Amino acid sequence: MTSSPAPDDHVRITVDDVPLSVPVRRTVAAALMLEGRQAGWRVTRRAGAERGLFCGIGVCYDCLATVDGRPGLRTCLVQVADGMDVRTGTVDV
Amino acid sequence: MSEIAAVVVIGAGPAGLAAAAEAARGSDRVLLVDAGPRLGGQFWRHGAKDDLPQAPAPRWHHGWDTYLELRTDLERAEAAGRLEHLASTHVAALDVREDGLLALHLALSPTGEQLTTLLAETVVLCPGAYDRQLPVAGWTLPGVMAAGGVQAFVKVQEQVPGRRVLLAGTGPFLLAAAASVLQAGGEVAAICESGDLTGWVPRGASAALVPGKGREGAQYAALLVRHRVPYLRRRVVSRIHGTDRVESVEISRADDRGAQVPGTAQVLEDIDVVGLGWGFVPQAELLLQAGAASRLDVDGSLVGVVDGEQASSVPGLFLAGEITGVTGASGAVAEGRIAGRAAAGRVSGRAAESSRKDASARSRHRLFASAMHRAHPAPAGWADSLDEGTVVCRCEEVTLAEITAARDELGARDPRSLKGVTRAGMGMCQGRICAAAMTCFGTDPLEAARTTAKRPFALPLTLGTLASAEEGTE
C-alpha cells in the first residue's frame, strides 16, 4: 500500500477493499458509520434490505459483517485493529 | 482457574462490580466474568482512555465516583490474589449439577468460540438488561436504533451516530439518552413520550425517596430547556420514512392505550437517527436455564424471585440488579453488595453481615422504580393501528400480517406456535428484539414471557464450537 502511515491515534482498515484511517477507539460499526459514511451494510436475505447498527450492544445481530475472514461478527462489539479487513453485504452464518 | 470457584459473579455492571467487591472481602476464590472488554457494563460503558489514571469523569456518566471506588476495590482484590476478572467472556449456559455445584459454560466474546466449563459453589447473576422494543413502520431502516444504543455509541465514540436525533418510546431513560446526544454536540429534534405522566410527580414523593434521581432529572430538564428540545407527551412515532436510511419521522398523538390516533400525524423533517426505547428487558435466559423461580414485574419484565439476601430459589444462586426488577444503577449496587456478601457467607459458613444502609437503599430504589414503571407503561395498544406490512421479527423479516394470519387462520395463539409457523423469533438475536411484541400474541402473559426468554444457549454457537467442546470433555 502506498498511502501515508496513520496518525498515532489512528489505525488503517479496509472496508470492501477501500482503505480508511479511523481512530483506535472505534468499533467496526462506528468506523463504518463515521469514517465509512454508511448507515447500513448488512443486506437481508428475504427483502434484500440494508441494515446497520440497531441495539449497539451485541443483542440484535443486525450489524453483522465479515471481519478478517470471519463471517457474521457483531461489528458493534469488534474493536478496529491495524490492517483489519471488513467485508459487508449478505452474511451467511 | 482449575479449582472450583467459591463465588462467580456474572456481569461487570453496577450490580456485578458491587457483588464482586463484597464477595472478595469474604472469600479468596472469586471470579468476575463479563462479556465486555472493560469493567462497567452498559451503565458505566466507557472507552480505554477513561480508565487511564487522572482521566476526567466522562460528562455523560452518573455515579462515576462509585465506579472508580468499585474498580479500586477490585484491583486491590486482584492484586491480593482473591479475585480474577475474565473479560470478553460470555456465559453461554448455566446449570445446576447433581452434587449442587453450578456449572458455567463459557465462550469467548464476541466470536462465541472456545467453549469451556467452570464450576462454582455459588453464583451471583447480574446480567443486566437491554432496551425493550416495539415494532413501528420503517423501524428496520438504517439510522433507527435503540435509545440505549445511541447512548452506548456516545459513551465510547464521544460522538453522535448522526446529526439530528429523535428519541421516542417511554420512560426517563429517553431523557438520559437525549442528554448524551446534546453533550456530544448533536441535535435532538424532540423526545416523544407515549405516556401522559399524570400522577407522576418527578420532584414529589417518589423522588424524595432517592434524591440522586431528583438531581439527575433536574439536570436533564435544564439541559433540554437550554437546547430548546421539545418534550412531547402522549406522542408516538407512527412511521419512519427514508429510502436508504432515516430521513423524516411521522409522529402521532397516542390514546390511553398508547396507540397512534389516526389523523393526528405530523412529520418531522431532516432526522438521521431515531432512538427507540420502551423501558428495559432483563436478560433472563441464564435464570431460566438454572431453573430459578421467575415472575412478571410491574413493567411486564420477566424477573427472578429473590429473598432478603438476594438468594434465588436455586441453592447457591444469587441475583442482583435488573434481573430482580428494573431499578437502575444505584439500586443495583445496593443489591449487588447484599448478594456478594451473602454468597461469600454461604461458602464460608459465616452468616453475612447485614447492612441496614444497603437494605434501605434497595427498598427506596425499588419503590421509586415501581412508581416510575407505572407512569411509563409499554403501550398495550402498540399494534392497534400498525401498518400490516410492518416487520415484527427483524431477523427473519416476519410481518404483522403474517403473524396475525398465523393466529387467525392457523390458530397459533402463543409465541411458541407462532414461531413454528412464521419463524418469528427464530433468528440470530434468538427472539430478543421481538420478544416484547410476540408476548402480546400469547394468552397467558407469564407463560409467554417465559417462552420468549427461554434459550438453550445465551448466544448462538456454531456446530464446530459445540463439537470441539464435546471432544474436549472426553
Coordinates of C-alpha atoms in Angstrom, one line a residue:
Chain A
M1 CA 0.0 0.0 0.0
T2 CA 1.4 3.4 -0.9
S3 CA -0.8 5.5 1.3
S4 CA 0.8 7.5 4.1
P5 CA 1.0 5.9 7.6
A6 CA -1.9 6.5 10.0
P7 CA -1.5 9.1 12.8
D8 CA -0.6 7.7 16.3
D9 CA -4.2 7.5 17.5
H10 CA -5.5 6.1 14.2
V11 CA -5.4 2.7 12.5
R12 CA -5.9 1.7 8.9
I13 CA -8.6 -0.7 8.0
T14 CA -10.1 -1.7 4.6
V15 CA -13.8 -1.8 4.0
D16 CA -14.7 -3.8 0.9
D17 CA -11.2 -3.0 -0.4
V18 CA -11.5 0.7 0.3
P19 CA -8.8 1.9 2.8
L20 CA -9.9 4.0 5.7
S21 CA -8.0 5.7 8.5
V22 CA -10.0 5.5 11.8
P23 CA -9.4 6.5 15.4
V24 CA -8.4 3.5 17.6
R25 CA -11.4 3.8 19.9
R26 CA -13.8 2.9 17.0
T27 CA -15.7 -0.3 16.9
V28 CA -16.1 -1.6 13.4
A29 CA -19.7 -0.4 13.4
A30 CA -18.7 3.1 14.4
A31 CA -15.9 3.2 11.8
L32 CA -18.4 2.1 9.1
M33 CA -20.8 4.9 10.1
L34 CA -18.4 7.8 10.9
E35 CA -15.5 7.3 8.5
G36 CA -17.2 5.0 6.1
R37 CA -20.3 7.2 5.8
Q38 CA -22.5 4.1 5.7
A39 CA -25.8 3.9 7.6
G40 CA -26.5 0.3 6.6
W41 CA -24.1 -2.5 5.4
R42 CA -25.7 -5.9 6.0
V43 CA -28.1 -7.0 3.3
T44 CA -31.0 -9.1 4.5
R45 CA -31.8 -12.4 2.8
R46 CA -35.5 -12.0 2.3
A47 CA -36.1 -8.4 1.4
G48 CA -32.6 -7.6 0.3
A49 CA -32.8 -4.5 2.5
E50 CA -29.8 -2.8 4.2
R51 CA -29.4 -2.9 7.9
G52 CA -26.9 -1.1 10.2
L53 CA -26.4 -0.6 13.9
F54 CA -29.5 -1.1 15.9
C55 CA -29.1 -2.2 19.5
G56 CA -25.4 -1.1 19.6
I57 CA -24.6 -3.6 22.5
G58 CA -24.4 -7.0 20.9
V59 CA -28.0 -8.1 21.3
C60 CA -29.7 -7.7 17.9
Y61 CA -27.2 -9.2 15.4
D62 CA -28.3 -6.6 12.8
C63 CA -24.9 -5.0 12.3
L64 CA -23.1 -8.2 11.1
A65 CA -20.1 -8.2 8.7
T66 CA -17.2 -10.4 7.8
V67 CA -14.1 -9.3 9.7
D68 CA -10.7 -10.8 8.7
G69 CA -12.4 -13.6 7.0
R70 CA -14.7 -14.4 9.9
P71 CA -18.4 -14.1 8.8
G72 CA -21.2 -12.9 11.0
L73 CA -19.4 -10.9 13.6
R74 CA -21.3 -8.2 15.5
T75 CA -19.5 -5.1 14.4
C76 CA -20.7 -3.2 17.4
L77 CA -18.5 -5.4 19.6
V78 CA -15.4 -5.6 17.5
Q79 CA -12.7 -3.0 18.1
V80 CA -10.8 -1.9 15.0
A81 CA -7.2 -3.0 14.6
D82 CA -4.5 -2.0 12.2
G83 CA -4.8 -3.9 8.9
M84 CA -8.3 -5.2 9.6
D85 CA -10.2 -6.3 6.6
V86 CA -14.0 -5.7 6.7
R87 CA -16.5 -7.1 4.1
T88 CA -20.1 -6.0 4.1
G89 CA -23.2 -7.4 2.3
T90 CA -25.2 -10.6 2.8
V91 CA -24.0 -12.6 5.7
D92 CA -24.2 -16.4 5.7
V93 CA -23.9 -17.9 9.1
Chain B
M1 CA -8.8 -21.5 37.3
S2 CA -8.8 -25.3 37.6
E3 CA -10.1 -25.4 41.2
I4 CA -13.8 -24.8 42.0
A5 CA -14.5 -21.1 42.4
A6 CA -16.2 -20.1 45.6
V7 CA -18.2 -17.2 44.1
V8 CA -18.6 -16.5 40.4
V9 CA -20.1 -13.1 39.6
I10 CA -21.7 -12.9 36.1
G11 CA -21.7 -9.4 34.7
A12 CA -19.5 -6.4 35.5
G13 CA -22.1 -3.7 35.5
P14 CA -23.1 -1.8 38.7
A15 CA -24.6 -4.9 40.4
G16 CA -21.8 -7.2 39.4
L17 CA -19.0 -4.9 40.4
A18 CA -20.5 -4.3 43.8
A19 CA -21.2 -8.1 44.3
A20 CA -17.6 -9.0 43.3
A21 CA -16.1 -6.3 45.6
E22 CA -18.1 -7.5 48.6
A23 CA -17.6 -11.2 47.8
A24 CA -13.8 -10.7 47.7
R25 CA -13.9 -9.4 51.2
G26 CA -15.3 -12.7 52.5
S27 CA -13.7 -15.1 50.0
D28 CA -10.4 -15.5 48.2
R29 CA -11.7 -17.6 45.3
V30 CA -13.9 -15.0 43.5
L31 CA -14.2 -14.8 39.7
L32 CA -15.9 -12.0 37.8
V33 CA -17.0 -13.0 34.3
D34 CA -18.1 -10.4 31.8
A35 CA -18.7 -10.3 28.0
G36 CA -17.2 -6.8 27.7
P37 CA -13.6 -5.9 27.3
R38 CA -13.7 -3.4 30.2
L39 CA -15.5 -3.2 33.6
G40 CA -18.6 -1.1 33.9
G41 CA -21.4 -2.9 32.0
Q42 CA -23.8 -0.9 29.9
F43 CA -24.3 1.8 32.6
W44 CA -20.7 2.7 33.0
R45 CA -19.6 1.7 29.5
H46 CA -16.5 3.7 28.6
G47 CA -13.5 3.8 26.3
A48 CA -10.0 2.7 27.1
K49 CA -8.7 6.2 27.8
D50 CA -11.4 6.8 30.5
D51 CA -9.5 4.1 32.6
L52 CA -6.2 6.0 32.5
P53 CA -5.0 7.4 35.8
Q54 CA -6.2 11.0 36.2
A55 CA -8.7 10.7 33.4
P56 CA -11.6 13.1 33.9
A57 CA -15.1 11.7 34.6
P58 CA -16.9 11.3 31.3
R59 CA -19.5 14.0 31.2
W60 CA -22.4 11.7 30.3
H61 CA -21.9 9.4 33.3
H62 CA -23.6 9.4 36.6
G63 CA -22.2 7.9 39.7
W64 CA -18.7 7.7 38.2
D65 CA -17.2 8.1 41.7
T66 CA -18.9 4.9 42.7
Y67 CA -17.5 3.2 39.6
L68 CA -14.0 4.3 40.5
E69 CA -14.4 3.1 44.1
L70 CA -15.6 -0.3 43.0
R71 CA -12.8 -0.6 40.4
T72 CA -10.2 0.3 43.0
D73 CA -11.7 -2.4 45.4
L74 CA -11.5 -5.0 42.6
E75 CA -7.9 -4.0 41.6
R76 CA -6.9 -4.5 45.2
A77 CA -8.6 -7.8 45.5
E78 CA -7.0 -8.9 42.2
A79 CA -3.5 -7.8 43.5
A80 CA -4.1 -9.8 46.7
G81 CA -5.0 -12.9 44.7
R82 CA -8.5 -13.0 45.9
L83 CA -10.3 -12.2 42.7
E84 CA -9.8 -12.9 39.0
H85 CA -11.6 -10.9 36.2
L86 CA -12.4 -12.8 33.0
A87 CA -13.0 -10.1 30.4
S88 CA -14.6 -10.7 26.9
T89 CA -16.1 -13.9 28.2
H90 CA -19.7 -14.7 27.7
V91 CA -21.6 -17.2 29.9
A92 CA -23.4 -19.3 27.3
A93 CA -25.2 -21.6 29.7
L94 CA -25.7 -22.1 33.4
D95 CA -26.9 -25.3 35.0
V96 CA -27.1 -27.0 38.4
R97 CA -25.3 -30.3 38.8
E98 CA -26.5 -33.2 40.9
D99 CA -23.8 -32.5 43.5
G100 CA -25.1 -29.0 44.0
L101 CA -22.3 -27.2 42.2
L102 CA -23.2 -24.7 39.5
A103 CA -21.7 -25.3 36.0
L104 CA -21.0 -22.3 33.8
H105 CA -20.3 -22.9 30.2
L106 CA -18.1 -20.0 28.9
A107 CA -17.4 -18.8 25.4
L108 CA -15.2 -16.0 24.1
S109 CA -17.0 -12.8 23.2
P110 CA -17.8 -11.7 20.6
T111 CA -16.9 -14.8 18.5
G112 CA -18.6 -17.4 20.6
E113 CA -15.7 -19.7 20.2
Q114 CA -13.7 -21.9 22.7
L115 CA -16.4 -23.3 24.9
T116 CA -15.1 -24.3 28.4
T117 CA -16.8 -25.2 31.6
L118 CA -16.2 -23.7 35.1
L119 CA -17.6 -25.0 38.4
A120 CA -18.7 -22.8 41.2
E121 CA -20.1 -23.2 44.7
T122 CA -22.1 -20.0 44.4
V123 CA -23.0 -17.7 41.5
V124 CA -24.2 -14.1 41.7
L125 CA -26.1 -13.5 38.4
C126 CA -26.1 -9.8 37.4
P127 CA -26.8 -10.0 33.6
G128 CA -28.3 -6.5 33.2
A129 CA -30.8 -5.6 30.6
Y130 CA -31.3 -4.1 27.1
D131 CA -33.9 -1.8 25.5
R132 CA -37.4 -3.1 25.1
Q133 CA -38.6 -2.6 21.6
L134 CA -42.0 -2.5 19.9
P135 CA -42.3 -2.6 16.1
V136 CA -43.3 0.5 14.1
A137 CA -43.4 1.1 10.3
G138 CA -39.9 1.9 9.0
W139 CA -38.0 0.7 12.1
T140 CA -35.7 -1.5 10.0
L141 CA -34.3 1.4 8.2
P142 CA -30.6 2.1 8.9
G143 CA -30.4 5.1 11.3
V144 CA -33.1 3.7 13.5
M145 CA -31.5 2.5 16.7
A146 CA -32.3 1.5 20.3
A147 CA -32.2 4.6 22.5
G148 CA -29.6 2.7 24.6
G149 CA -27.6 2.0 21.5
V150 CA -27.4 5.7 20.8
Q151 CA -26.1 6.3 24.3
A152 CA -23.7 3.4 24.2
F153 CA -22.3 4.8 21.0
V154 CA -21.7 8.2 22.6
K155 CA -20.1 6.7 25.7
V156 CA -17.3 5.1 23.7
Q157 CA -17.0 7.1 20.5
E158 CA -17.6 10.5 22.2
Q159 CA -19.6 11.4 19.1
V160 CA -23.2 11.0 18.0
P161 CA -24.0 8.3 15.4
G162 CA -25.7 11.0 13.3
R163 CA -26.5 14.7 13.4
R164 CA -30.2 15.2 14.3
V165 CA -31.8 12.6 16.6
L166 CA -35.4 11.9 17.6
L167 CA -35.9 9.9 20.7
A168 CA -39.2 8.1 21.3
G169 CA -40.9 5.5 23.4
T170 CA -41.4 5.8 27.1
G171 CA -39.5 6.4 30.4
P172 CA -36.9 8.6 31.9
F173 CA -34.1 6.9 30.0
L174 CA -35.2 8.8 26.9
L175 CA -34.1 12.0 28.8
A176 CA -30.7 10.4 29.7
A177 CA -30.2 9.4 26.0
A178 CA -31.1 12.9 24.8
A179 CA -28.7 14.5 27.3
S180 CA -25.8 12.3 26.0
V181 CA -26.6 13.4 22.4
L182 CA -26.6 17.0 23.4
Q183 CA -23.4 16.7 25.5
A184 CA -21.6 15.0 22.5
G185 CA -22.6 18.0 20.3
G186 CA -25.6 16.5 18.5
E187 CA -29.0 17.9 18.0
V188 CA -32.2 16.5 19.5
A189 CA -35.2 17.1 17.3
A190 CA -37.7 16.1 20.0
I191 CA -38.5 13.4 22.6
C192 CA -41.8 11.6 22.1
E193 CA -43.1 10.1 25.3
S194 CA -46.1 7.9 24.9
G195 CA -47.4 8.3 28.4
D196 CA -49.2 11.4 29.7
L197 CA -47.4 11.2 33.1
T198 CA -50.5 12.2 35.1
G199 CA -50.0 11.1 38.7
W200 CA -46.2 11.2 38.2
V201 CA -44.6 13.9 40.3
P202 CA -40.9 13.8 39.4
R203 CA -39.9 16.1 42.3
G204 CA -42.6 14.8 44.6
A205 CA -42.9 11.9 47.0
S206 CA -41.2 9.2 44.9
A207 CA -38.2 11.3 44.0
A208 CA -37.8 12.3 47.7
L209 CA -37.0 8.6 48.3
V210 CA -34.0 8.9 46.1
P211 CA -32.6 12.4 46.0
G212 CA -30.0 11.4 43.4
K213 CA -32.7 10.7 40.9
G214 CA -34.3 14.1 41.5
R215 CA -31.0 15.8 40.9
E216 CA -30.3 13.8 37.8
G217 CA -33.8 14.6 36.5
A218 CA -33.3 18.3 37.2
Q219 CA -30.0 18.3 35.3
Y220 CA -31.7 16.7 32.2
A221 CA -34.6 19.2 32.4
A222 CA -32.2 22.2 32.5
L223 CA -30.1 20.8 29.5
L224 CA -33.3 20.2 27.4
V225 CA -34.6 23.6 28.1
R226 CA -31.2 25.2 27.3
H227 CA -31.2 23.4 23.9
R228 CA -34.9 24.0 23.4
V229 CA -35.7 20.3 22.9
P230 CA -39.4 19.7 22.7
Y231 CA -40.6 17.0 25.2
L232 CA -43.8 15.8 23.7
R233 CA -46.1 13.8 25.9
R234 CA -48.7 11.3 24.6
R235 CA -46.9 11.2 21.3
V236 CA -45.6 8.1 19.4
V237 CA -43.7 7.5 16.2
S238 CA -46.3 6.3 13.7
R239 CA -44.0 5.8 10.7
I240 CA -40.3 6.3 9.8
H241 CA -39.6 7.5 6.3
G242 CA -36.5 7.1 4.1
T243 CA -35.1 5.2 1.2
D244 CA -31.6 4.0 2.2
R245 CA -31.7 5.5 5.7
V246 CA -33.9 7.6 8.0
E247 CA -34.9 10.9 6.5
S248 CA -38.0 12.0 8.3
V249 CA -40.3 10.8 11.0
E250 CA -44.1 10.9 11.3
I251 CA -45.4 11.2 14.9
S252 CA -49.0 11.0 16.0
R253 CA -51.0 11.5 19.2
A254 CA -51.3 8.5 21.4
D255 CA -54.6 7.3 23.0
D256 CA -55.0 5.8 26.5
R257 CA -53.6 2.5 25.3
G258 CA -50.6 4.2 23.7
A259 CA -52.0 3.5 20.2
Q260 CA -51.5 6.1 17.5
V261 CA -54.6 8.2 16.9
P262 CA -55.3 8.2 13.1
G263 CA -55.5 11.7 11.6
T264 CA -53.1 13.3 14.0
A265 CA -49.9 12.7 12.1
Q266 CA -47.3 15.4 11.9
V267 CA -44.0 14.9 10.0
L268 CA -40.6 16.0 11.5
E269 CA -38.2 16.5 8.6
D270 CA -34.4 16.3 8.5
I271 CA -33.8 13.5 11.0
D272 CA -31.0 11.0 10.5
V273 CA -31.1 9.0 13.8
V274 CA -34.1 7.7 15.7
G275 CA -33.6 6.2 19.1
L276 CA -36.4 3.9 20.3
G277 CA -36.9 2.5 23.8
W278 CA -39.8 1.3 25.9
G279 CA -38.0 0.6 29.1
F280 CA -35.7 -2.4 29.6
V281 CA -35.8 -6.2 29.3
P282 CA -33.6 -8.1 31.9
Q283 CA -31.5 -10.9 30.3
A284 CA -33.4 -13.8 31.8
E285 CA -32.1 -16.9 29.8
L286 CA -29.4 -17.9 32.4
L287 CA -32.0 -17.6 35.2
L288 CA -34.4 -19.9 33.3
Q289 CA -31.6 -22.4 32.4
A290 CA -30.7 -22.7 36.1
G291 CA -34.4 -23.4 36.8
A292 CA -34.8 -20.5 39.2
A293 CA -38.3 -19.2 40.1
S294 CA -39.4 -16.2 38.0
R295 CA -42.4 -13.8 38.0
L296 CA -43.7 -10.8 36.0
D297 CA -42.7 -7.4 37.4
V298 CA -44.9 -4.3 37.2
D299 CA -43.3 -3.3 33.9
G300 CA -44.1 -6.7 32.3
S301 CA -40.5 -7.9 32.6
L302 CA -39.7 -11.5 33.5
V303 CA -37.6 -11.3 36.6
G304 CA -36.1 -13.7 39.2
V305 CA -37.7 -14.2 42.6
V306 CA -35.3 -13.3 45.5
D307 CA -35.4 -13.3 49.3
G308 CA -33.9 -10.6 51.5
E309 CA -30.4 -11.8 50.9
Q310 CA -30.9 -11.8 47.1
A311 CA -31.0 -15.6 47.0
S312 CA -33.0 -17.2 44.2
S313 CA -35.0 -20.4 44.6
V314 CA -31.9 -22.4 43.4
P315 CA -29.5 -23.0 46.3
G316 CA -26.2 -21.1 45.8
L317 CA -27.6 -18.9 43.0
F318 CA -28.0 -15.2 44.0
L319 CA -29.4 -12.5 41.8
A320 CA -28.7 -8.7 41.7
G321 CA -29.6 -5.7 39.5
E322 CA -32.1 -5.6 36.7
I323 CA -32.7 -9.4 36.8
T324 CA -34.7 -8.9 40.0
G325 CA -36.7 -5.9 38.5
V326 CA -35.5 -2.9 36.5
T327 CA -34.4 -0.5 39.2
G328 CA -31.4 1.4 37.8
A329 CA -27.8 1.5 38.8
S330 CA -27.9 2.8 42.4
G331 CA -30.4 0.1 43.4
A332 CA -28.3 -2.4 41.6
V333 CA -25.2 -1.5 43.6
A334 CA -27.1 -2.0 46.8
E335 CA -28.5 -5.4 45.7
G336 CA -25.0 -6.4 44.5
R337 CA -23.4 -5.6 47.8
I338 CA -26.0 -7.7 49.7
A339 CA -25.8 -10.6 47.2
G340 CA -21.9 -10.6 47.2
R341 CA -21.8 -10.8 51.0
A342 CA -24.4 -13.4 51.1
A343 CA -22.7 -15.6 48.5
A344 CA -19.3 -15.4 50.3
G345 CA -21.1 -16.1 53.6
R346 CA -22.7 -19.2 52.2
V347 CA -19.4 -20.6 51.2
S348 CA -17.6 -19.8 54.5
G349 CA -20.5 -20.8 56.6
R350 CA -20.4 -17.5 58.4
A351 CA -23.6 -15.5 58.3
A352 CA -23.3 -12.4 56.1
E353 CA -23.0 -9.1 58.0
S354 CA -26.3 -7.3 57.4
S355 CA -26.1 -3.7 56.3
R356 CA -29.1 -1.6 57.1
K357 CA -27.8 1.0 54.7
D358 CA -27.8 -1.3 51.7
A359 CA -31.2 -2.8 52.6
S360 CA -32.8 0.7 52.9
A361 CA -31.2 1.9 49.7
R362 CA -32.6 -1.2 48.0
S363 CA -36.1 -0.7 49.2
R364 CA -36.1 3.1 48.4
H365 CA -34.9 2.4 44.8
R366 CA -37.4 -0.4 44.3
L367 CA -40.3 1.9 45.4
F368 CA -39.1 4.6 43.1
A369 CA -38.8 2.2 40.2
S370 CA -42.3 0.8 40.6
A371 CA -43.8 4.3 40.7
M372 CA -41.7 5.1 37.5
H373 CA -42.8 1.9 35.8
R374 CA -46.5 2.7 36.5
A375 CA -46.1 6.1 35.0
H376 CA -44.4 4.8 31.9
P377 CA -46.2 1.6 30.7
A378 CA -45.1 0.0 27.4
P379 CA -48.3 0.7 25.5
A380 CA -50.8 -2.2 25.2
G381 CA -52.2 -0.7 22.1
W382 CA -49.0 -0.6 20.0
A383 CA -50.4 -2.9 17.3
D384 CA -53.9 -1.3 17.2
S385 CA -53.3 0.9 14.1
L386 CA -50.0 -0.5 13.0
D387 CA -49.5 -1.0 9.2
E388 CA -49.9 -4.7 8.4
G389 CA -46.7 -4.8 6.4
T390 CA -44.6 -3.7 9.4
V391 CA -41.8 -6.1 10.2
V392 CA -42.2 -7.5 13.7
C393 CA -39.3 -10.0 13.8
R394 CA -36.3 -8.1 12.3
C395 CA -34.1 -11.2 11.9
E396 CA -36.4 -13.3 9.9
E397 CA -38.3 -10.4 8.4
V398 CA -41.7 -11.6 9.5
T399 CA -44.5 -9.0 9.1
L400 CA -47.5 -8.2 11.4
A401 CA -49.8 -9.5 8.6
E402 CA -48.0 -12.9 8.6
I403 CA -48.3 -13.2 12.3
T404 CA -52.0 -12.2 12.5
A405 CA -52.7 -14.6 9.7
A406 CA -51.0 -17.4 11.5
R407 CA -53.0 -16.6 14.6
D408 CA -56.4 -16.1 13.0
E409 CA -56.2 -18.8 10.2
L410 CA -54.0 -21.4 11.7
G411 CA -54.9 -21.0 15.4
A412 CA -51.3 -20.2 16.5
R413 CA -52.1 -18.4 19.8
D414 CA -48.8 -18.3 21.7
P415 CA -45.3 -17.2 20.8
R416 CA -44.0 -20.8 20.5
S417 CA -46.7 -21.8 17.9
L418 CA -46.2 -18.5 16.1
K419 CA -42.5 -19.1 15.9
G420 CA -43.1 -22.6 14.4
V421 CA -45.4 -21.3 11.8
T422 CA -43.9 -17.9 10.9
R423 CA -40.2 -18.2 12.1
A424 CA -40.8 -15.0 14.2
G425 CA -38.2 -15.2 17.0
M426 CA -36.1 -17.9 15.3
G427 CA -33.3 -15.6 14.0
M428 CA -29.8 -14.7 15.2
C429 CA -31.0 -12.5 18.1
Q430 CA -32.8 -15.6 19.5
G431 CA -36.0 -13.7 19.7
R432 CA -34.7 -10.9 22.0
I433 CA -35.8 -7.9 20.0
C434 CA -39.3 -9.1 19.0
A435 CA -40.0 -10.7 22.4
A436 CA -42.0 -7.8 23.8
A437 CA -44.2 -7.8 20.7
M438 CA -44.5 -11.6 20.5
T439 CA -45.6 -12.0 24.1
C440 CA -48.6 -9.8 23.3
F441 CA -49.8 -12.5 21.0
G442 CA -50.0 -15.0 23.8
T443 CA -53.0 -15.6 26.0
D444 CA -51.0 -16.2 29.3
P445 CA -48.6 -13.3 29.8
L446 CA -46.3 -15.1 32.3
E447 CA -46.1 -18.2 30.1
A448 CA -45.5 -16.1 27.0
A449 CA -42.7 -14.2 28.7
R450 CA -41.0 -17.4 29.8
T451 CA -41.3 -18.9 26.4
T452 CA -39.7 -16.0 24.6
A453 CA -36.9 -15.8 27.2
K454 CA -36.0 -19.5 27.1
R455 CA -32.8 -20.1 25.2
P456 CA -30.6 -23.2 25.4
F457 CA -27.5 -21.0 24.9
A458 CA -27.2 -17.3 25.8
L459 CA -25.6 -16.7 22.4
P460 CA -25.7 -18.6 19.1
L461 CA -22.9 -21.0 18.9
T462 CA -21.6 -22.8 15.8
L463 CA -21.8 -26.6 15.5
G464 CA -18.0 -26.5 15.3
T465 CA -17.7 -24.8 18.7
L466 CA -20.1 -27.3 20.2
A467 CA -18.4 -30.3 18.6
S468 CA -14.9 -29.2 19.8
A469 CA -16.3 -28.6 23.4
E470 CA -17.7 -32.1 23.2
E471 CA -14.3 -33.6 22.2
G472 CA -12.6 -31.6 25.0
T473 CA -14.7 -33.3 27.7
E474 CA -13.9 -36.8 26.6

